[in-house]
PDB file of C-alpha atoms in Angstrom:
ATOM      1  CA  LYS A   1      87.030  97.297 117.307  1.00 62.00           C
ATOM      2  CA  ASN A   2      90.371  98.842 116.350  1.00 74.00           C
ATOM      3  CA  GLU A   3      90.763  99.968 112.776  1.00 89.00           C
ATOM      4  CA  VAL A   4      94.057  98.072 112.579  1.00 94.00           C
ATOM      5  CA  GLU A   5      94.392  94.640 114.187  1.00 94.00           C
ATOM      6  CA  GLN A   6      97.595  92.647 114.538  1.00 96.00           C
ATOM      7  CA  SER A   7      98.183  89.044 115.462  1.00 95.00           C
ATOM      8  CA  PRO A   8      99.708  87.502 117.356  1.00 97.00           C
ATOM      9  CA  GLN A   9     100.334  89.957 120.189  1.00 96.00           C
ATOM     10  CA  ASN A  10     103.330  87.967 121.374  1.00 97.00           C
ATOM     11  CA  LEU A  11     105.426  85.432 119.527  1.00 97.00           C
ATOM     12  CA  THR A  12     108.357  83.387 120.782  1.00 98.00           C
ATOM     13  CA  ALA A  13     110.281  81.220 118.361  1.00 98.00           C
ATOM     14  CA  GLN A  14     113.566  79.363 118.021  1.00 98.00           C
ATOM     15  CA  GLU A  15     116.374  80.787 115.969  1.00 98.00           C
ATOM     16  CA  GLY A  16     116.010  79.786 112.332  1.00 97.00           C
ATOM     17  CA  GLU A  17     112.228  79.517 112.328  1.00 98.00           C
ATOM     18  CA  PHE A  18     110.038  81.175 109.717  1.00 98.00           C
ATOM     19  CA  ILE A  19     107.993  83.967 111.281  1.00 98.00           C
ATOM     20  CA  THR A  20     104.673  85.403 110.139  1.00 98.00           C
ATOM     21  CA  ILE A  21     102.952  88.434 111.635  1.00 98.00           C
ATOM     22  CA  ASN A  22      99.514  89.396 110.396  1.00 98.00           C
ATOM     23  CA  CYS A  23      97.778  92.749 110.076  1.00 97.00           C
ATOM     24  CA  SER A  24      94.148  93.396 109.159  1.00 96.00           C
ATOM     25  CA  TYR A  25      92.607  96.796 108.660  1.00 94.00           C
ATOM     26  CA  SER A  26      89.060  97.993 108.244  1.00 90.00           C
ATOM     27  CA  VAL A  27      89.603 101.371 106.596  1.00 80.00           C
ATOM     28  CA  GLY A  28      90.476 102.275 103.050  1.00 85.00           C
ATOM     29  CA  ILE A  29      94.172 102.953 102.770  1.00 89.00           C
ATOM     30  CA  SER A  30      96.671 104.410 100.354  1.00 87.00           C
ATOM     31  CA  ALA A  31      99.563 102.423 101.831  1.00 91.00           C
ATOM     32  CA  LEU A  32     100.530 100.179 104.711  1.00 94.00           C
ATOM     33  CA  HIS A  33     103.681 100.530 106.765  1.00 94.00           C
ATOM     34  CA  TRP A  34     105.583  97.916 108.706  1.00 97.00           C
ATOM     35  CA  LEU A  35     107.720  99.314 111.515  1.00 96.00           C
ATOM     36  CA  GLN A  36     110.237  97.765 113.874  1.00 97.00           C
ATOM     37  CA  GLN A  37     110.751  99.079 117.391  1.00 95.00           C
ATOM     38  CA  HIS A  38     113.623  97.952 119.570  1.00 90.00           C
ATOM     39  CA  PRO A  39     113.819  98.331 123.362  1.00 83.00           C
ATOM     40  CA  GLY A  40     114.614 101.949 124.094  1.00 77.00           C
ATOM     41  CA  GLY A  41     112.011 103.149 121.664  1.00 74.00           C
ATOM     42  CA  GLY A  42     113.758 103.697 118.347  1.00 86.00           C
ATOM     43  CA  ILE A  43     111.485 102.984 115.382  1.00 93.00           C
ATOM     44  CA  VAL A  44     112.696 101.917 111.973  1.00 93.00           C
ATOM     45  CA  SER A  45     110.475 101.840 108.919  1.00 92.00           C
ATOM     46  CA  LEU A  46     110.811  98.411 107.296  1.00 95.00           C
ATOM     47  CA  PHE A  47     108.351  98.621 104.413  1.00 94.00           C
ATOM     48  CA  MET A  48     105.758 100.869 102.896  1.00 93.00           C
ATOM     49  CA  LEU A  49     103.572  99.065 100.389  1.00 93.00           C
ATOM     50  CA  SER A  50     100.321  99.624  98.564  1.00 91.00           C
ATOM     51  CA  SER A  51     100.141  96.412  96.555  1.00 92.00           C
ATOM     52  CA  GLY A  52     101.807  93.066  96.045  1.00 95.00           C
ATOM     53  CA  LYS A  53     104.984  92.129  97.807  1.00 97.00           C
ATOM     54  CA  LYS A  54     108.296  93.664  98.863  1.00 96.00           C
ATOM     55  CA  LYS A  55     111.470  91.937 100.018  1.00 97.00           C
ATOM     56  CA  HIS A  56     114.455  93.266 101.889  1.00 95.00           C
ATOM     57  CA  GLY A  57     117.021  90.731 102.980  1.00 96.00           C
ATOM     58  CA  ARG A  58     115.268  88.136 105.141  1.00 97.00           C
ATOM     59  CA  LEU A  59     112.121  90.233 105.471  1.00 98.00           C
ATOM     60  CA  ILE A  60     109.145  89.959 103.143  1.00 98.00           C
ATOM     61  CA  ALA A  61     105.948  92.002 103.293  1.00 98.00           C
ATOM     62  CA  THR A  62     102.800  91.237 101.358  1.00 98.00           C
ATOM     63  CA  ILE A  63      99.493  93.004 101.075  1.00 97.00           C
ATOM     64  CA  ASN A  64      96.089  91.960  99.735  1.00 95.00           C
ATOM     65  CA  ILE A  65      94.082  95.124  99.171  1.00 92.00           C
ATOM     66  CA  GLN A  66      90.809  93.285  98.458  1.00 92.00           C
ATOM     67  CA  GLU A  67      91.024  91.319 101.701  1.00 94.00           C
ATOM     68  CA  LYS A  68      92.471  94.287 103.664  1.00 94.00           C
ATOM     69  CA  HIS A  69      95.240  92.127 105.001  1.00 96.00           C
ATOM     70  CA  SER A  70      99.014  92.310 105.150  1.00 97.00           C
ATOM     71  CA  SER A  71     101.658  89.940 106.417  1.00 98.00           C
ATOM     72  CA  LEU A  72     105.256  90.373 107.468  1.00 98.00           C
ATOM     73  CA  HIS A  73     107.469  87.322 107.126  1.00 98.00           C
ATOM     74  CA  ILE A  74     110.947  86.777 108.513  1.00 98.00           C
ATOM     75  CA  THR A  75     112.962  83.913 107.109  1.00 97.00           C
ATOM     76  CA  ALA A  76     115.805  82.240 109.044  1.00 97.00           C
ATOM     77  CA  SER A  77     114.972  84.266 112.154  1.00 97.00           C
ATOM     78  CA  HIS A  78     117.798  85.453 114.376  1.00 97.00           C
ATOM     79  CA  PRO A  79     117.891  86.728 117.972  1.00 96.00           C
ATOM     80  CA  ARG A  80     118.645  90.222 116.647  1.00 94.00           C
ATOM     81  CA  ASP A  81     115.166  90.167 115.031  1.00 96.00           C
ATOM     82  CA  SER A  82     113.693  90.328 118.554  1.00 96.00           C
ATOM     83  CA  ALA A  83     111.675  93.531 118.639  1.00 97.00           C
ATOM     84  CA  VAL A  84     108.142  94.856 118.470  1.00 97.00           C
ATOM     85  CA  TYR A  85     106.728  94.916 114.954  1.00 98.00           C
ATOM     86  CA  ILE A  86     103.978  97.407 114.235  1.00 97.00           C
ATOM     87  CA  CYS A  87     101.799  97.767 111.188  1.00 96.00           C
ATOM     88  CA  ALA A  88     100.251 101.117 110.365  1.00 94.00           C
ATOM     89  CA  ALA A  89      97.552 101.924 107.835  1.00 93.00           C
ATOM     90  CA  LEU A  90      97.888 105.185 105.936  1.00 89.00           C
ATOM     91  CA  ASN A  91      94.719 107.088 105.080  1.00 84.00           C
ATOM     92  CA  GLU A  92      95.606 110.799 105.304  1.00 80.00           C
ATOM     93  CA  LYS A  93      97.198 109.859 108.631  1.00 85.00           C
ATOM     94  CA  LEU A  94      98.782 106.761 110.099  1.00 88.00           C
ATOM     95  CA  THR A  95      96.648 104.479 112.272  1.00 91.00           C
ATOM     96  CA  PHE A  96      98.732 101.950 114.151  1.00 94.00           C
ATOM     97  CA  GLY A  97      98.191  98.387 115.197  1.00 94.00           C
ATOM     98  CA  THR A  98      98.990  97.400 118.767  1.00 93.00           C
ATOM     99  CA  GLY A  99     102.196  95.656 117.809  1.00 95.00           C
ATOM    100  CA  THR A 100     103.595  92.124 117.934  1.00 97.00           C
ATOM    101  CA  ARG A 101     106.365  91.434 120.407  1.00 96.00           C
ATOM    102  CA  LEU A 102     108.723  88.934 118.794  1.00 97.00           C
ATOM    103  CA  THR A 103     111.336  87.053 120.802  1.00 97.00           C
ATOM    104  CA  ILE A 104     113.788  84.775 119.027  1.00 97.00           C
ATOM    105  CA  ILE A 105     115.550  82.293 121.286  1.00 97.00           C
ATOM    106  CA  PRO A 106     119.069  81.165 120.316  1.00 95.00           C
TER     107      PRO A 106
ATOM    108  CA  LYS B   1     123.108 112.383 106.177  1.00 68.00           C
ATOM    109  CA  ALA B   2     122.212 113.006 109.800  1.00 80.00           C
ATOM    110  CA  GLY B   3     119.030 111.344 110.986  1.00 93.00           C
ATOM    111  CA  VAL B   4     116.040 112.891 112.673  1.00 96.00           C
ATOM    112  CA  THR B   5     116.995 114.442 115.993  1.00 97.00           C
ATOM    113  CA  GLN B   6     114.739 115.207 118.926  1.00 97.00           C
ATOM    114  CA  THR B   7     115.474 117.288 121.983  1.00 97.00           C
ATOM    115  CA  PRO B   8     115.376 116.824 124.826  1.00 97.00           C
ATOM    116  CA  ARG B   9     115.551 113.051 125.028  1.00 96.00           C
ATOM    117  CA  TYR B  10     114.158 112.893 128.558  1.00 97.00           C
ATOM    118  CA  LEU B  11     112.027 115.347 130.466  1.00 96.00           C
ATOM    119  CA  ILE B  12     110.312 115.394 133.831  1.00 98.00           C
ATOM    120  CA  LYS B  13     107.567 117.928 134.462  1.00 98.00           C
ATOM    121  CA  THR B  14     104.867 118.417 137.064  1.00 98.00           C
ATOM    122  CA  ARG B  15     101.136 118.613 136.505  1.00 98.00           C
ATOM    123  CA  GLY B  16      99.953 121.969 135.253  1.00 97.00           C
ATOM    124  CA  GLN B  17     103.253 122.939 133.641  1.00 98.00           C
ATOM    125  CA  GLN B  18     103.772 123.231 129.935  1.00 98.00           C
ATOM    126  CA  VAL B  19     106.445 121.653 127.776  1.00 98.00           C
ATOM    127  CA  THR B  20     107.956 122.235 124.345  1.00 98.00           C
ATOM    128  CA  LEU B  21     109.602 119.440 122.383  1.00 98.00           C
ATOM    129  CA  SER B  22     111.759 119.957 119.328  1.00 98.00           C
ATOM    130  CA  CYS B  23     112.317 117.903 116.198  1.00 98.00           C
ATOM    131  CA  SER B  24     114.914 118.507 113.490  1.00 98.00           C
ATOM    132  CA  PRO B  25     114.137 116.551 110.317  1.00 97.00           C
ATOM    133  CA  ILE B  26     116.567 114.994 107.882  1.00 96.00           C
ATOM    134  CA  SER B  27     118.039 117.643 105.618  1.00 95.00           C
ATOM    135  CA  GLY B  28     115.763 118.167 102.631  1.00 93.00           C
ATOM    136  CA  HIS B  29     112.697 116.669 104.268  1.00 94.00           C
ATOM    137  CA  ARG B  30     109.747 119.049 104.335  1.00 94.00           C
ATOM    138  CA  SER B  31     107.210 117.024 106.273  1.00 94.00           C
ATOM    139  CA  VAL B  32     107.247 116.370 110.011  1.00 95.00           C
ATOM    140  CA  SER B  33     104.723 114.217 111.836  1.00 95.00           C
ATOM    141  CA  TRP B  34     104.347 113.802 115.578  1.00 97.00           C
ATOM    142  CA  TYR B  35     103.181 110.713 117.450  1.00 97.00           C
ATOM    143  CA  GLN B  36     102.460 109.807 121.059  1.00 97.00           C
ATOM    144  CA  GLN B  37     103.201 106.327 122.369  1.00 96.00           C
ATOM    145  CA  THR B  38     101.839 105.072 125.691  1.00 95.00           C
ATOM    146  CA  PRO B  39     101.585 101.539 127.099  1.00 90.00           C
ATOM    147  CA  GLY B  40      97.801 101.778 127.188  1.00 88.00           C
ATOM    148  CA  GLN B  41      96.992 103.430 123.849  1.00 90.00           C
ATOM    149  CA  GLY B  42     100.001 102.451 121.784  1.00 92.00           C
ATOM    150  CA  LEU B  43     101.089 104.751 118.989  1.00 94.00           C
ATOM    151  CA  GLN B  44      98.747 107.579 118.081  1.00 95.00           C
ATOM    152  CA  PHE B  45      99.042 110.285 115.461  1.00 95.00           C
ATOM    153  CA  LEU B  46      99.213 113.838 116.805  1.00 97.00           C
ATOM    154  CA  PHE B  47      99.736 116.085 113.775  1.00 93.00           C
ATOM    155  CA  GLU B  48     101.557 116.506 110.507  1.00 94.00           C
ATOM    156  CA  TYR B  49     103.232 119.632 109.166  1.00 95.00           C
ATOM    157  CA  PHE B  50     104.323 120.279 105.615  1.00 94.00           C
ATOM    158  CA  SER B  51     105.951 123.511 104.505  1.00 92.00           C
ATOM    159  CA  GLU B  52     104.966 125.255 107.755  1.00 94.00           C
ATOM    160  CA  THR B  53     101.290 124.297 107.412  1.00 95.00           C
ATOM    161  CA  GLN B  54      99.435 121.798 109.536  1.00 94.00           C
ATOM    162  CA  ARG B  55      98.060 119.218 107.114  1.00 92.00           C
ATOM    163  CA  ASN B  56      96.397 116.870 109.509  1.00 90.00           C
ATOM    164  CA  LYS B  57      95.566 116.562 113.176  1.00 93.00           C
ATOM    165  CA  GLY B  58      94.763 113.570 115.349  1.00 93.00           C
ATOM    166  CA  ASN B  59      92.163 113.308 118.074  1.00 92.00           C
ATOM    167  CA  PHE B  60      93.947 115.134 120.839  1.00 96.00           C
ATOM    168  CA  PRO B  61      92.725 118.061 122.960  1.00 96.00           C
ATOM    169  CA  GLY B  62      93.682 121.626 122.148  1.00 95.00           C
ATOM    170  CA  ARG B  63      96.376 121.495 124.859  1.00 97.00           C
ATOM    171  CA  PHE B  64      98.503 119.798 122.214  1.00 98.00           C
ATOM    172  CA  SER B  65      99.781 122.144 119.549  1.00 97.00           C
ATOM    173  CA  GLY B  66     102.642 122.372 117.153  1.00 97.00           C
ATOM    174  CA  ARG B  67     104.326 124.439 114.527  1.00 97.00           C
ATOM    175  CA  GLN B  68     106.898 124.144 111.802  1.00 97.00           C
ATOM    176  CA  PHE B  69     109.525 126.682 110.908  1.00 97.00           C
ATOM    177  CA  SER B  70     110.827 127.703 107.492  1.00 95.00           C
ATOM    178  CA  ASN B  71     113.842 125.387 107.921  1.00 94.00           C
ATOM    179  CA  SER B  72     111.380 122.478 108.465  1.00 95.00           C
ATOM    180  CA  ARG B  73     112.286 122.120 112.138  1.00 97.00           C
ATOM    181  CA  SER B  74     109.186 121.509 114.212  1.00 98.00           C
ATOM    182  CA  GLU B  75     108.113 121.991 117.783  1.00 98.00           C
ATOM    183  CA  MET B  76     105.204 120.607 119.698  1.00 98.00           C
ATOM    184  CA  ASN B  77     103.820 122.126 122.840  1.00 98.00           C
ATOM    185  CA  VAL B  78     101.671 120.612 125.539  1.00 98.00           C
ATOM    186  CA  SER B  79     100.092 123.024 127.991  1.00 96.00           C
ATOM    187  CA  THR B  80      98.570 122.303 131.397  1.00 97.00           C
ATOM    188  CA  LEU B  81     100.228 118.909 131.635  1.00 98.00           C
ATOM    189  CA  GLU B  82      98.274 115.971 133.010  1.00 97.00           C
ATOM    190  CA  LEU B  83      99.595 112.690 134.394  1.00 97.00           C
ATOM    191  CA  GLY B  84      98.197 110.933 131.325  1.00 96.00           C
ATOM    192  CA  ASP B  85     100.480 112.956 129.064  1.00 97.00           C
ATOM    193  CA  SER B  86     103.413 110.854 130.254  1.00 97.00           C
ATOM    194  CA  ALA B  87     104.546 109.139 127.084  1.00 97.00           C
ATOM    195  CA  LEU B  88     107.196 108.716 124.449  1.00 96.00           C
ATOM    196  CA  TYR B  89     106.769 111.457 121.851  1.00 97.00           C
ATOM    197  CA  LEU B  90     108.140 110.573 118.443  1.00 96.00           C
ATOM    198  CA  CYS B  91     108.558 112.688 115.402  1.00 96.00           C
ATOM    199  CA  ALA B  92     109.132 111.444 111.888  1.00 94.00           C
ATOM    200  CA  SER B  93     110.215 113.282 108.780  1.00 94.00           C
ATOM    201  CA  SER B  94     109.638 112.549 105.128  1.00 91.00           C
ATOM    202  CA  LEU B  95     110.444 114.145 101.790  1.00 90.00           C
ATOM    203  CA  GLY B  96     106.845 114.980 101.031  1.00 82.00           C
ATOM    204  CA  THR B  97     103.614 114.326 102.809  1.00 73.00           C
ATOM    205  CA  SER B  98     103.026 111.212 104.892  1.00 60.00           C
ATOM    206  CA  THR B  99     102.545 109.183 101.704  1.00 68.00           C
ATOM    207  CA  TYR B 100     106.307 109.095 101.534  1.00 78.00           C
ATOM    208  CA  GLU B 101     108.441 106.806 103.690  1.00 84.00           C
ATOM    209  CA  GLN B 102     108.867 108.231 107.158  1.00 88.00           C
ATOM    210  CA  TYR B 103     112.082 108.321 109.161  1.00 92.00           C
ATOM    211  CA  PHE B 104     111.634 108.343 112.916  1.00 94.00           C
ATOM    212  CA  GLY B 105     113.606 110.174 115.538  1.00 95.00           C
ATOM    213  CA  PRO B 106     114.665 108.556 118.829  1.00 94.00           C
ATOM    214  CA  GLY B 107     111.813 110.170 120.747  1.00 95.00           C
ATOM    215  CA  THR B 108     111.423 112.315 123.832  1.00 96.00           C
ATOM    216  CA  ARG B 109     110.329 110.491 126.938  1.00 96.00           C
ATOM    217  CA  LEU B 110     108.129 112.815 128.976  1.00 98.00           C
ATOM    218  CA  THR B 111     107.245 111.980 132.560  1.00 98.00           C
ATOM    219  CA  VAL B 112     104.605 114.066 134.304  1.00 98.00           C
ATOM    220  CA  THR B 113     104.542 113.836 138.100  1.00 97.00           C
TER     221      THR B 113
END
């Protein structure tokens, strides 16, 4: 069993839909990262959080430390949100989930 | 501020050769981490350097090594290349250790034939 599990692996939605990507981890962590990777490989750090909730534009990330679970939400999704979203648990080093490939159809 | 830069961006090597990849962090960042991304294994942590010292190392064989210079630039070296080393190698820099937000470079795509 991977230390960091993401679901779903693939997600296709219509433009405007509310998107939720889930991440569960089995190790103790000091923080959890959400990353976005576009085709071509470039990775952008979206959030780093250790408790509660963070919001940036249409993106919201939440974490429940007791349940070892985090979610990434995208409101009013847009085709430009199409990318792979990766969560990564930080405990001395980053351990990555396998990623969620999100496709938003116009 | 310029972002994290990695050179070269693409590289083709043959089995048994060695390769050196370079990473220049964002100005003022003292920590550089390296990651390997493959279709089969996903993203995996290689090592982290802070102020020229290796702070942490992932589960990779000794053929993978790295170093950091006094200007925070970092290099990683892979010796005796194997086909399985074909991957996207990413570096990320941060102000402090990996507990700080990390900024990723564009990666070096290494193909071993």
